mmCIF file of C-alpha atoms and ligand atoms in Angstrom:
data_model
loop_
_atom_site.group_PDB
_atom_site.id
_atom_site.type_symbol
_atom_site.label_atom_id
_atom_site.label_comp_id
_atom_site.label_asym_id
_atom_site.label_seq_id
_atom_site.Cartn_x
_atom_site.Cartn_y
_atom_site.Cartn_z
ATOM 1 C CA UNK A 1 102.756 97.892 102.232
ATOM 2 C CA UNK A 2 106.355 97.473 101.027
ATOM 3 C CA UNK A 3 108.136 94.362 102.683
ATOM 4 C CA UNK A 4 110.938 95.834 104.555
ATOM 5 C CA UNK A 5 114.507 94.107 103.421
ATOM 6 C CA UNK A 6 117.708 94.341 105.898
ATOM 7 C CA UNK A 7 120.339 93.905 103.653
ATOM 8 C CA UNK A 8 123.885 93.815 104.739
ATOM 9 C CA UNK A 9 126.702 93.716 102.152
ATOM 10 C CA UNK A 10 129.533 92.767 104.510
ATOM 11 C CA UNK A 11 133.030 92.581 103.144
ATOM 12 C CA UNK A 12 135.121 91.667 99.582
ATOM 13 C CA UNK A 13 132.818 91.005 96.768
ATOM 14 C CA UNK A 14 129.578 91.349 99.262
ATOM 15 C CA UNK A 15 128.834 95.071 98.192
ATOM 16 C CA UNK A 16 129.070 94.402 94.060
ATOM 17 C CA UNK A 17 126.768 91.274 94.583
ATOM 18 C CA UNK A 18 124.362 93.396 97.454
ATOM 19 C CA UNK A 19 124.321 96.212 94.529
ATOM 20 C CA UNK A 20 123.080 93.939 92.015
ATOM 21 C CA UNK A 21 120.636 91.818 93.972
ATOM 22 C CA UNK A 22 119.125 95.411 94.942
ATOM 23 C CA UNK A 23 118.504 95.219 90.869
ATOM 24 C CA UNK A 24 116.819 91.812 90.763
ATOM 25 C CA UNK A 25 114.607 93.177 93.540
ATOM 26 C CA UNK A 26 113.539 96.356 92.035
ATOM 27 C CA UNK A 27 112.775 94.419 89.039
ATOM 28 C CA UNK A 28 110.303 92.132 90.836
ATOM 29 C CA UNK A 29 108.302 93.801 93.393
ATOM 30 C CA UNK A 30 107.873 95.997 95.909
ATOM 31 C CA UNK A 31 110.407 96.432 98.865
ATOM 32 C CA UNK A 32 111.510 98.848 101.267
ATOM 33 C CA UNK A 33 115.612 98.168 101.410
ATOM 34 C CA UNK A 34 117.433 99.403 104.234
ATOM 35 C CA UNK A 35 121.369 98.855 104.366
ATOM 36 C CA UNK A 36 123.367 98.301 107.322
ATOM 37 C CA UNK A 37 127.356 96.906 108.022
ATOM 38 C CA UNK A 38 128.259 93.674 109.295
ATOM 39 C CA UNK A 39 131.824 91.813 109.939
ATOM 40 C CA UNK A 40 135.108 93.573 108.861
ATOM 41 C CA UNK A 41 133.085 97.064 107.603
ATOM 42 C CA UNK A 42 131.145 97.116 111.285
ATOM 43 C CA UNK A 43 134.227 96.634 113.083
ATOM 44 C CA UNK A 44 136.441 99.003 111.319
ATOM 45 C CA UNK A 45 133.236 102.015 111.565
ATOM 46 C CA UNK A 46 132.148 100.281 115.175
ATOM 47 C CA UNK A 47 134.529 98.169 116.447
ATOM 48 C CA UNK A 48 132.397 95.078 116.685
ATOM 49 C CA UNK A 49 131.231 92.575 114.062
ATOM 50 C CA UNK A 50 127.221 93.513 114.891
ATOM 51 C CA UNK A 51 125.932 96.176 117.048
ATOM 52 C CA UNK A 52 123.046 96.326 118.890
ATOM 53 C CA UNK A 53 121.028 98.565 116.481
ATOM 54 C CA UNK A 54 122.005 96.588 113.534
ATOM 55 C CA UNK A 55 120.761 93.314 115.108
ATOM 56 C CA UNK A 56 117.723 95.157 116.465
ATOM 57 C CA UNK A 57 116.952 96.763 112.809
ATOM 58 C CA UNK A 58 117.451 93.344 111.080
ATOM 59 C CA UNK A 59 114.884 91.738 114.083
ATOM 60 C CA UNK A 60 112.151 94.376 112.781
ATOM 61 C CA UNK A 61 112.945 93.741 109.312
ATOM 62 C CA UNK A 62 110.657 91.206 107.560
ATOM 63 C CA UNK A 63 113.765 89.684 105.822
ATOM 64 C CA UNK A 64 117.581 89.906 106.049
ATOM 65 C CA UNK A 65 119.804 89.019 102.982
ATOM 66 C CA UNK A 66 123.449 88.875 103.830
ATOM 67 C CA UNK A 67 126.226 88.802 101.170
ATOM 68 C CA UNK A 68 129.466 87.841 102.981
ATOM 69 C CA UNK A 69 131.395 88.923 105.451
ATOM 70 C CA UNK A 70 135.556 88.237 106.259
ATOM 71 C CA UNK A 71 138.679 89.668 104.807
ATOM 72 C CA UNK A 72 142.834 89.103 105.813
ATOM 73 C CA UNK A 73 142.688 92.694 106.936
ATOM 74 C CA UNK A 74 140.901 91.425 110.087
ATOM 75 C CA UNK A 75 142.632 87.836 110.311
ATOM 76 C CA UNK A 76 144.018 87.423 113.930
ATOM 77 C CA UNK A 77 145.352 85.287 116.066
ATOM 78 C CA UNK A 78 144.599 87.690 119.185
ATOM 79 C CA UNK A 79 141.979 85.810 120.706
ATOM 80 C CA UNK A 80 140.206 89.563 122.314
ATOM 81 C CA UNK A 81 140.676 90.913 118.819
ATOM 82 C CA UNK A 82 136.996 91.324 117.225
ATOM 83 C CA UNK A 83 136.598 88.832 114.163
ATOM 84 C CA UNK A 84 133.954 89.514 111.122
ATOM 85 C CA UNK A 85 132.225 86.031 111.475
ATOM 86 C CA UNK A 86 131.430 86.956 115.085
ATOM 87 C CA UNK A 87 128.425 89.038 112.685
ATOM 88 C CA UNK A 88 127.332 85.777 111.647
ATOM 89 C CA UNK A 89 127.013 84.107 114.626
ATOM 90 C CA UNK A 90 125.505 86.520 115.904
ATOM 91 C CA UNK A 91 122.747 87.278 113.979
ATOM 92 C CA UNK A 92 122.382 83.051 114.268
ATOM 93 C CA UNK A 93 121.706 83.679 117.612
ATOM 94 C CA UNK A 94 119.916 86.436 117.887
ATOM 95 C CA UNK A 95 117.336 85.825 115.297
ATOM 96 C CA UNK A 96 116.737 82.175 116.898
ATOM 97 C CA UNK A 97 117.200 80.698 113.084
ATOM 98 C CA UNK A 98 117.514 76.852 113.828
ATOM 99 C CA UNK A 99 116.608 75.705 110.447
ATOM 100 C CA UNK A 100 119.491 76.088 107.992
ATOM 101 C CA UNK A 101 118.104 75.291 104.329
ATOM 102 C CA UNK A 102 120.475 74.743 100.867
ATOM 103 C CA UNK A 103 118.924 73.586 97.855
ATOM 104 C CA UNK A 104 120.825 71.682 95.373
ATOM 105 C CA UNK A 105 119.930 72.484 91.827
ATOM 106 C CA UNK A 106 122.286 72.249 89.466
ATOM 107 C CA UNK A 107 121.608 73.982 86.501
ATOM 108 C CA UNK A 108 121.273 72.046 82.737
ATOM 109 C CA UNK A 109 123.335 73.911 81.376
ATOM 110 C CA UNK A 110 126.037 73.317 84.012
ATOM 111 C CA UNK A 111 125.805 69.675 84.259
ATOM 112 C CA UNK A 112 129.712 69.511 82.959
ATOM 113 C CA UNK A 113 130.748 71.464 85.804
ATOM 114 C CA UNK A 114 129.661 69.019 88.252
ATOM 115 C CA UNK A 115 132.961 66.659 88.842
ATOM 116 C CA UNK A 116 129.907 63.961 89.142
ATOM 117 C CA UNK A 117 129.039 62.302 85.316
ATOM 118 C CA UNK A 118 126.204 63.785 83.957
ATOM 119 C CA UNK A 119 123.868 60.731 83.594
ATOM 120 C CA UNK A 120 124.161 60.496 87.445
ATOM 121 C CA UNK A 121 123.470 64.362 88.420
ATOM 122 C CA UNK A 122 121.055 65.095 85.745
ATOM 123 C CA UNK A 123 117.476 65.781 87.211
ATOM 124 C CA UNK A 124 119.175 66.498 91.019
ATOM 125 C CA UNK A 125 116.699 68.379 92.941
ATOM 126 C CA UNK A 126 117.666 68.664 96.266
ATOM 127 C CA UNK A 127 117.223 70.292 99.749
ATOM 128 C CA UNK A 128 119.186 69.516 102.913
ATOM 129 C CA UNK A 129 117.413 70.942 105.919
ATOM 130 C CA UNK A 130 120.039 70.655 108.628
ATOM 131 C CA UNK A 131 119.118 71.424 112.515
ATOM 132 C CA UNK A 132 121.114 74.498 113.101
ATOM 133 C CA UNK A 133 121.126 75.323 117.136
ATOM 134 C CA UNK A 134 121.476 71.641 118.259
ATOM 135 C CA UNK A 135 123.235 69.003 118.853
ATOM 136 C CA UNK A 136 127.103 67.749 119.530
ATOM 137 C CA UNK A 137 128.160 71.827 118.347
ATOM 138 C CA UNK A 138 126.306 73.056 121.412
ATOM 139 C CA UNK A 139 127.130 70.524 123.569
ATOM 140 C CA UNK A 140 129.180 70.792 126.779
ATOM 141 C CA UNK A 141 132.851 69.743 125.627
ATOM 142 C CA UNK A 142 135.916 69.588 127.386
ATOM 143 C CA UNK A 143 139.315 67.983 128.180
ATOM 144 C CA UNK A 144 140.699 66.388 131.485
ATOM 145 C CA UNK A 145 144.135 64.804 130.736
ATOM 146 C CA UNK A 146 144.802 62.825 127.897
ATOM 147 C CA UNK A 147 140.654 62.462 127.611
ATOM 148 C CA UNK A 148 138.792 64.922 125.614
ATOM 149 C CA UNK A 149 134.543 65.008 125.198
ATOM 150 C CA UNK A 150 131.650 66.239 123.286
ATOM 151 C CA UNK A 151 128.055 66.137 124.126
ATOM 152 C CA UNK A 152 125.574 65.826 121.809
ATOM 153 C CA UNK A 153 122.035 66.199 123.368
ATOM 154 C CA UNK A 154 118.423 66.725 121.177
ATOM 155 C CA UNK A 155 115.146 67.569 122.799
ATOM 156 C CA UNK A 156 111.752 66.442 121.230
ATOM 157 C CA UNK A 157 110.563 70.010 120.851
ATOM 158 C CA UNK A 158 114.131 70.503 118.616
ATOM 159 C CA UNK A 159 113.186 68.050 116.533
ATOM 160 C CA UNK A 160 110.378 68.618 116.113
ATOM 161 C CA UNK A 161 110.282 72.041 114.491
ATOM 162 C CA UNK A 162 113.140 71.393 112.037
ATOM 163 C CA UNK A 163 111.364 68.109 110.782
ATOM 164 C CA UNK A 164 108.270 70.526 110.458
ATOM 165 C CA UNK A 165 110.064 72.768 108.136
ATOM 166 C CA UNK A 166 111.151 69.398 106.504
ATOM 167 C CA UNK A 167 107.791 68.565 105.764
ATOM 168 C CA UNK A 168 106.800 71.736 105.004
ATOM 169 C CA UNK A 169 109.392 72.094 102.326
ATOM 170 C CA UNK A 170 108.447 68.610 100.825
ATOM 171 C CA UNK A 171 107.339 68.128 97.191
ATOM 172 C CA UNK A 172 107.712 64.514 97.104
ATOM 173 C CA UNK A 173 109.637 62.719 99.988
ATOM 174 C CA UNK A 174 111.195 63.630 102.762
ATOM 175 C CA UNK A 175 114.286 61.398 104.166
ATOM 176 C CA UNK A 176 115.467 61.538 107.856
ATOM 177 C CA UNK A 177 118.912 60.929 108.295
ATOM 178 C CA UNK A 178 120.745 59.490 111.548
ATOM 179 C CA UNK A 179 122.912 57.137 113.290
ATOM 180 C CA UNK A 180 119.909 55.286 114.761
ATOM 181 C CA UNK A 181 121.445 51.809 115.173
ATOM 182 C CA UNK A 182 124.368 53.489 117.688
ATOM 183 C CA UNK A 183 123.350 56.675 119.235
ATOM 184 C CA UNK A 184 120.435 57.339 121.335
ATOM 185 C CA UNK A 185 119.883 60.988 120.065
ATOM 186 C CA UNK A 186 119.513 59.263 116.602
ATOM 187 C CA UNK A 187 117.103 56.896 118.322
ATOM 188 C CA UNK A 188 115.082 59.997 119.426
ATOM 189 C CA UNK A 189 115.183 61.564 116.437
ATOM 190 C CA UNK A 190 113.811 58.715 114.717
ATOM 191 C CA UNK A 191 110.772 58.072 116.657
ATOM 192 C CA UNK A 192 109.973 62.145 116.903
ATOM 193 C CA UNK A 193 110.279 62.184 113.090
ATOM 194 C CA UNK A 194 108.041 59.224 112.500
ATOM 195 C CA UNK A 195 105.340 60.459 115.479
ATOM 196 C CA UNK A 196 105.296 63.866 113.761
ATOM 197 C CA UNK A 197 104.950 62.485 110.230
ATOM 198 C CA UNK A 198 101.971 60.140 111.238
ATOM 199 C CA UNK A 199 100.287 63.283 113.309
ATOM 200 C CA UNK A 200 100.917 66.050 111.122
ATOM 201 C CA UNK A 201 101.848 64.808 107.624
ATOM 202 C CA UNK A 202 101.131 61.728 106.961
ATOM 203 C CA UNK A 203 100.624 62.281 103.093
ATOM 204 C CA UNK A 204 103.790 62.789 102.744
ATOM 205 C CA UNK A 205 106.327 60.048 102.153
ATOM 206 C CA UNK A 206 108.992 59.224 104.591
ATOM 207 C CA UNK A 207 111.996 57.379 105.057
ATOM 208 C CA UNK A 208 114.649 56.976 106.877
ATOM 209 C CA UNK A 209 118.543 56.156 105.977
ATOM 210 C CA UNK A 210 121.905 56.130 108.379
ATOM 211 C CA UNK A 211 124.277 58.796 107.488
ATOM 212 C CA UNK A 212 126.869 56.425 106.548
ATOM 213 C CA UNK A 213 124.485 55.182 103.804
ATOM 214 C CA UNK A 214 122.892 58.843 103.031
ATOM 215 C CA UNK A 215 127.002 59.849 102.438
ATOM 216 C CA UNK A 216 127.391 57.143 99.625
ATOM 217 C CA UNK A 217 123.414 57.115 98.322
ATOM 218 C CA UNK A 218 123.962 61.305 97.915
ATOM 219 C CA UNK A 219 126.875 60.652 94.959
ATOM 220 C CA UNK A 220 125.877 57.320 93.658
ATOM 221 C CA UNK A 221 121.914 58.415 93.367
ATOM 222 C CA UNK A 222 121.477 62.369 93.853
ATOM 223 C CA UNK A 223 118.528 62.754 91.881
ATOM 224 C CA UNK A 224 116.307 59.907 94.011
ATOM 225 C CA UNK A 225 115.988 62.522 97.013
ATOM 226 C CA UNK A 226 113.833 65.480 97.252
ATOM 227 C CA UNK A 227 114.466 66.630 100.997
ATOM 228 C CA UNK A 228 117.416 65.657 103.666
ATOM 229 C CA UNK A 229 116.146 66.446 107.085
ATOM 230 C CA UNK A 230 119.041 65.686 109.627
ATOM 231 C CA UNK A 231 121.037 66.739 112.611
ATOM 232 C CA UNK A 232 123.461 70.082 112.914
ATOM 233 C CA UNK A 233 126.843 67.524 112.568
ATOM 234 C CA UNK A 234 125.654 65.029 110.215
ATOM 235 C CA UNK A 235 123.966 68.150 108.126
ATOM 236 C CA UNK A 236 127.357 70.158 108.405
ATOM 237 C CA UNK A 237 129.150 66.997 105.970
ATOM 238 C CA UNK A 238 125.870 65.984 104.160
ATOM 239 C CA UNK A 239 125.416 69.822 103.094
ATOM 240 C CA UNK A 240 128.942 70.480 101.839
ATOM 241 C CA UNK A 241 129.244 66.845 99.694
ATOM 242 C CA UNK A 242 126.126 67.550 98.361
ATOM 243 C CA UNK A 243 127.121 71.037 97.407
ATOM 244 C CA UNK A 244 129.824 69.732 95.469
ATOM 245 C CA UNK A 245 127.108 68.430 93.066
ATOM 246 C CA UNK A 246 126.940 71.383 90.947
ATOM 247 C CA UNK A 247 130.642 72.097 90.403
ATOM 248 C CA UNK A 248 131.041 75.598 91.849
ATOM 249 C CA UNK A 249 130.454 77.708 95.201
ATOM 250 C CA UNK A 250 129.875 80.641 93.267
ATOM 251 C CA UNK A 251 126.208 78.865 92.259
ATOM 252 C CA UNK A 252 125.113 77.962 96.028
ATOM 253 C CA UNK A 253 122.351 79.846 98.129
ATOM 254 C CA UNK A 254 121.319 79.171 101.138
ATOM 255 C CA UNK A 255 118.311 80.422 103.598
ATOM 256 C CA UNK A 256 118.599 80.000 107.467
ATOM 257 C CA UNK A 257 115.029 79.903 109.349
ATOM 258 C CA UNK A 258 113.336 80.869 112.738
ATOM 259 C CA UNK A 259 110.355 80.468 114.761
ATOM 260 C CA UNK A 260 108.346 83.044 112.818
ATOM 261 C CA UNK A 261 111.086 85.685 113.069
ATOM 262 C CA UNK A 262 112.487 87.148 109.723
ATOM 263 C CA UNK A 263 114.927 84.681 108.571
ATOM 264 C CA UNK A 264 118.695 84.893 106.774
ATOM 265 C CA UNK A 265 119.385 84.832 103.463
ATOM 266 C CA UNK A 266 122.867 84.447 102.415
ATOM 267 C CA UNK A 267 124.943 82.447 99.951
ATOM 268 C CA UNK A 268 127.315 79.960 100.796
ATOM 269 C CA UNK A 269 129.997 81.492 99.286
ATOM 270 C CA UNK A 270 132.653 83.594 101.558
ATOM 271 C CA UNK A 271 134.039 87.199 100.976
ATOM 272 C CA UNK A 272 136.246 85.977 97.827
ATOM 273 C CA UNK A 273 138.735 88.590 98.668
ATOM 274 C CA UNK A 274 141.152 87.018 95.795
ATOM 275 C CA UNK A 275 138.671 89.310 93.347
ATOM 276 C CA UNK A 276 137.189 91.869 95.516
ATOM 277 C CA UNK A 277 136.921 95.135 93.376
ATOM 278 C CA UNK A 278 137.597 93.234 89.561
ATOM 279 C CA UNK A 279 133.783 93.519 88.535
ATOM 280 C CA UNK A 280 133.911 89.394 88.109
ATOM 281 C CA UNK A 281 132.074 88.031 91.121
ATOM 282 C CA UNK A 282 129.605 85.699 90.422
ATOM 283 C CA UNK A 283 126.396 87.419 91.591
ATOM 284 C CA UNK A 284 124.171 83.899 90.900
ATOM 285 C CA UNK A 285 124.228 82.551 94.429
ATOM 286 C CA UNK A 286 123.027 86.008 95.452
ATOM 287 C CA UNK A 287 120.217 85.589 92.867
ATOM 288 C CA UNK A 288 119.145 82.063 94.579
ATOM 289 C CA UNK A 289 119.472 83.382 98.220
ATOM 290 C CA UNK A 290 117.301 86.512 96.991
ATOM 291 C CA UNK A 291 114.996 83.677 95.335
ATOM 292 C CA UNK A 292 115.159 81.510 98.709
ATOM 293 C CA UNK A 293 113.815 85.242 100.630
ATOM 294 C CA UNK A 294 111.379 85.658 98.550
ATOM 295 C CA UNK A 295 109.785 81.907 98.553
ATOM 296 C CA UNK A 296 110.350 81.016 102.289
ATOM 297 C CA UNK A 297 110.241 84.615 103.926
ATOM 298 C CA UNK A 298 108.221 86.676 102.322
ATOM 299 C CA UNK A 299 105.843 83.742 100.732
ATOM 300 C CA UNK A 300 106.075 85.357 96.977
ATOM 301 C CA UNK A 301 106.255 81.723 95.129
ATOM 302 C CA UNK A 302 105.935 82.695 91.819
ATOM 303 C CA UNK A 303 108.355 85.492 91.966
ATOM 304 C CA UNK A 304 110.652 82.935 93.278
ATOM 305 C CA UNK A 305 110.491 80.286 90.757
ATOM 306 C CA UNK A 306 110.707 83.187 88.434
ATOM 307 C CA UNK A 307 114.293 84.032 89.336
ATOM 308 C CA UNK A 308 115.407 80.528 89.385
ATOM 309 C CA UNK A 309 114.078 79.964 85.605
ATOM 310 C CA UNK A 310 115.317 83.727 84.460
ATOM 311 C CA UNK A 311 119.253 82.279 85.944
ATOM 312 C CA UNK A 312 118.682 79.153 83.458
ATOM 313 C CA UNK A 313 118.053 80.816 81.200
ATOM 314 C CA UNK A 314 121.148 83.432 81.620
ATOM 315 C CA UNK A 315 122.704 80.368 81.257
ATOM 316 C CA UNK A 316 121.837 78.463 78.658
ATOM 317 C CA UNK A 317 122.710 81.520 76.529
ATOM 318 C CA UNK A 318 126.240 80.956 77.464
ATOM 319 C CA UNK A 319 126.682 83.619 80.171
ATOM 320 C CA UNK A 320 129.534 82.561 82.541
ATOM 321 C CA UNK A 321 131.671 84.541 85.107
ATOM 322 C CA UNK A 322 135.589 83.564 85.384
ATOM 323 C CA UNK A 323 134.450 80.972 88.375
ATOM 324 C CA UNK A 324 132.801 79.135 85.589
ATOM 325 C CA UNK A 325 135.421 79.068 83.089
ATOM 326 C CA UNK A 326 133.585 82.303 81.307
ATOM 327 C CA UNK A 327 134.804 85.837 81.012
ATOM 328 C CA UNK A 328 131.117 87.485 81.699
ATOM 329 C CA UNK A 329 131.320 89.942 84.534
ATOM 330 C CA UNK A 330 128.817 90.611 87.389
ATOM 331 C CA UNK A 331 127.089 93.242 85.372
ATOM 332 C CA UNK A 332 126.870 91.296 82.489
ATOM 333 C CA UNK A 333 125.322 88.231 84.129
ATOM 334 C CA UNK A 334 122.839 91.332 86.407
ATOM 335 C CA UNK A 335 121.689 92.331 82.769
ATOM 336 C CA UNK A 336 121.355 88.515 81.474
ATOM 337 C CA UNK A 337 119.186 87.848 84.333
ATOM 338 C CA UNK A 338 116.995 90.827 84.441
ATOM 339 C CA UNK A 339 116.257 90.498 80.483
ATOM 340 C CA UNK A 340 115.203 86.866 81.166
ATOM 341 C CA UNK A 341 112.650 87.868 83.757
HETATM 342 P P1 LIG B 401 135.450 82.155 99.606
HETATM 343 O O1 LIG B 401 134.164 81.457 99.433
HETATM 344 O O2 LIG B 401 135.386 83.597 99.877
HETATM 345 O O3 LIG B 401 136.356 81.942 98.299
HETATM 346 C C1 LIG B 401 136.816 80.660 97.868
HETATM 347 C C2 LIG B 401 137.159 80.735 96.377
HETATM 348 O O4 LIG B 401 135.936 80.814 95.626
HETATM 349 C C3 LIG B 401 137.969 81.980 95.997
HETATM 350 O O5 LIG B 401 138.856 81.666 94.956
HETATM 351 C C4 LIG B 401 136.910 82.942 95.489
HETATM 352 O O6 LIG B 401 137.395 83.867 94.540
HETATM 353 C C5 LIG B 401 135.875 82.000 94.885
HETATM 354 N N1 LIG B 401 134.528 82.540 94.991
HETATM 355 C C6 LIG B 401 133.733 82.564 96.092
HETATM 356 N N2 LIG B 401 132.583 83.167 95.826
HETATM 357 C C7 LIG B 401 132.633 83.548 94.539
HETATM 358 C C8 LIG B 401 131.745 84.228 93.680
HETATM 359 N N3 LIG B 401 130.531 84.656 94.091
HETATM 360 N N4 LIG B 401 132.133 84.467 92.401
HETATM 361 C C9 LIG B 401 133.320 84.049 91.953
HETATM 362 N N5 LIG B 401 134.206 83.390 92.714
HETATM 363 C C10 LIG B 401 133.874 83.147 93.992
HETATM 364 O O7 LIG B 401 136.209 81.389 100.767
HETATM 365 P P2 LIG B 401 137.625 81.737 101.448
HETATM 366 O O8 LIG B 401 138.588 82.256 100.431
HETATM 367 O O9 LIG B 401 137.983 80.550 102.231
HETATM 368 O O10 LIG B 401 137.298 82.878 102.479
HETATM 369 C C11 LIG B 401 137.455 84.281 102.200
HETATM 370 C C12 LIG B 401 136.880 85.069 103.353
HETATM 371 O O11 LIG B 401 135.476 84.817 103.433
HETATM 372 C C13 LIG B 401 137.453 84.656 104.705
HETATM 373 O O12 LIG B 401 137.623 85.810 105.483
HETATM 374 C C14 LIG B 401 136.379 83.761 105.303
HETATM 375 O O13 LIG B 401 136.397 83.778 106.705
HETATM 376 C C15 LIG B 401 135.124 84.388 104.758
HETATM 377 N N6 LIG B 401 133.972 83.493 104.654
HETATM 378 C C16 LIG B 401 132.762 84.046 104.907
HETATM 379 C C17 LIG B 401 131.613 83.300 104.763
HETATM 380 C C18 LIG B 401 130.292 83.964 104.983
HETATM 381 O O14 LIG B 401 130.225 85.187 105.068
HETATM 382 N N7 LIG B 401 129.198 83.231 105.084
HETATM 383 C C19 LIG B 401 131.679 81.952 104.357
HETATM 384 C C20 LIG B 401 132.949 81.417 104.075
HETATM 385 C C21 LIG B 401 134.087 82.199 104.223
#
């Protein structure tokens, strides 16, 4: 039976890049896609960022890739006003996805992009798994007086299911990353990690580095780590700085994860309302999140890795949209990709 695909376009640029990412899957397989609006387009047809049936559809759906949502037509300072990222969160919460993934790949033929030197990025291969439900973002906060606080609190059971995807996800090391020698949640998630590994995975190799060190190792030595496995704050600046690697946000993807629910699919990339409706988007961080679905939600492998190899090879034939200094448009890269298939 066809796998059944939510898709939801969103705002700015999402449609064009939705439109052509409905290409790339018709090209490799068999799905079922069924459209539905999120953010700015679901409050100005609903008046809310998700409703109900929307969340409900994407629930039963084995899959949900999610272009971008946001726009200044629904910027706002009036806090009762509805706001398009409200979509986002959520379909975070409702689809219980505490596992947010974002491979780092830059491609060869993009290694000047990267404001890195290329002897130092070249052979980067990289995959931050960050905790996504946890942690100092969820914990109480508050202010009395001059005195302000945030809790951050971790469970065993928390971490152990994100250091399960970790190891899951592993080809050839995995690498915890805390604050073990100061904080006791770091502490925790230290000894969980290591328990798990020993129990579960012990062929795979482990280690374990402070954040402060993980923040200077990730630019001075990108290519020594396969995957980051950390908390939701430390893997909210780790993610981002190791984004940075390949040189444009137009290029990231990005795959959020539950417990056995469909997950979300999305690039990192926002709206990009600054080009909305000029045909130049860059549709390749689509293509990766589409290659993400397709490798850890709907378990087609090869079909993944042969996206990732058909946007190489896009390319190395020169192929670049304004974002990377080219003047290819979304169509033109759509066509690139599909005839490298
Ligand atoms: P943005 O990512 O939309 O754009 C930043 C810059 O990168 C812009 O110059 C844009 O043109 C460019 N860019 C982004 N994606 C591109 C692509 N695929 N091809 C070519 N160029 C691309 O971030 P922003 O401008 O800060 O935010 C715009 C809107 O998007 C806001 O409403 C924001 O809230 C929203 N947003 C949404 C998400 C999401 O849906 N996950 C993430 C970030 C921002």
């Amino acid at each position: 039976m066809a796998r059944a695909i939510a898709t939801l376009p969103g705002d700015g640029i999402g449609p064009e890049i939705t439109a052509a990412a409905r290409e790339l899957l018709a090209a490799v397989g068999d799905f079922q896609l069924e459209e539905h609006l999120v953010g700015g387009a679901s409050i100005d047809a609903h008046g809310t960022a998700l409703t109900d049936e929307v969340l409900e559809a994407c629930r039963n759906a084995d899959a949900v890739l999610l272009a971008a949502v946001g726009g200044p037509k629904w910027d706002t300072t009036d806090p009762s006003a509805p706001r398009p990222e409200q979509g986002l969160l959520g379909l975070r919460k409702g689809l219980g996805l505490f596992a947010n993934l974002r491979p780092v790949r830059p491609s060869a033929a993009l290694l000047d992009a990267s404001p890195l030197k290329r002897d130092r990025i070249e052979g980067t291969d990289l995959l931050v798994v960050r905790e996504l439900t946890g942690g100092i973002y969820f914990g109480d906060s508050g202010r009395d007086g001059d005195r302000a606080h945030d809790d951050c609190a971790y469970t065993v059971a928390e971490v152990e299911r994100i250091a399960r995807v970790a190891f899951g996800s592993a080809r050839r090391r995995v690498t915890s990353v805390d604050k073990a020698n100061v904080m006791e949640t770091s502490r925790l998630w230290r000894e969980t990690v290591t328990r798990l590994h020993d129990e579960e995975f012990p062929d795979v190799p482990l280690n374990h580095l402070l954040v402060d060190n993980a923040a200077m190792q990730l630019v001075a030595a990108p290519a020594d780590f396969d995957v980051i496995v950390t908390e939701n704050l430390f893997g909210d600046i780790l993610s981002d700085e190791a984004a940075m690697l390949t040189g444009s946000l137009g290029m990231l993807p990005s795959a959020s994860l539950g417990d056995g629910g469909p997950g979300l699919f999305e690039p990192v990339h926002g709206s990009a309302p600054d080009i909305a409706g000029t045909g130049t988007a860059n549709p390749l961080a689509m293509f990766g999140s589409v290659a993400l679905m397709l490798r850890h939600g709907l378990a087609m492998e090869s079909e993944a890795a042969g996206i990732e190899s058909a946007i190489d090879r896009a390319l190395e034939q020169g192929i670049r949209t304004p974002d990377l200094g080219g003047a290819s448009t979304t169509e033109d890269v759509t066509r690139a990709v599909l005839a490298s298939l």
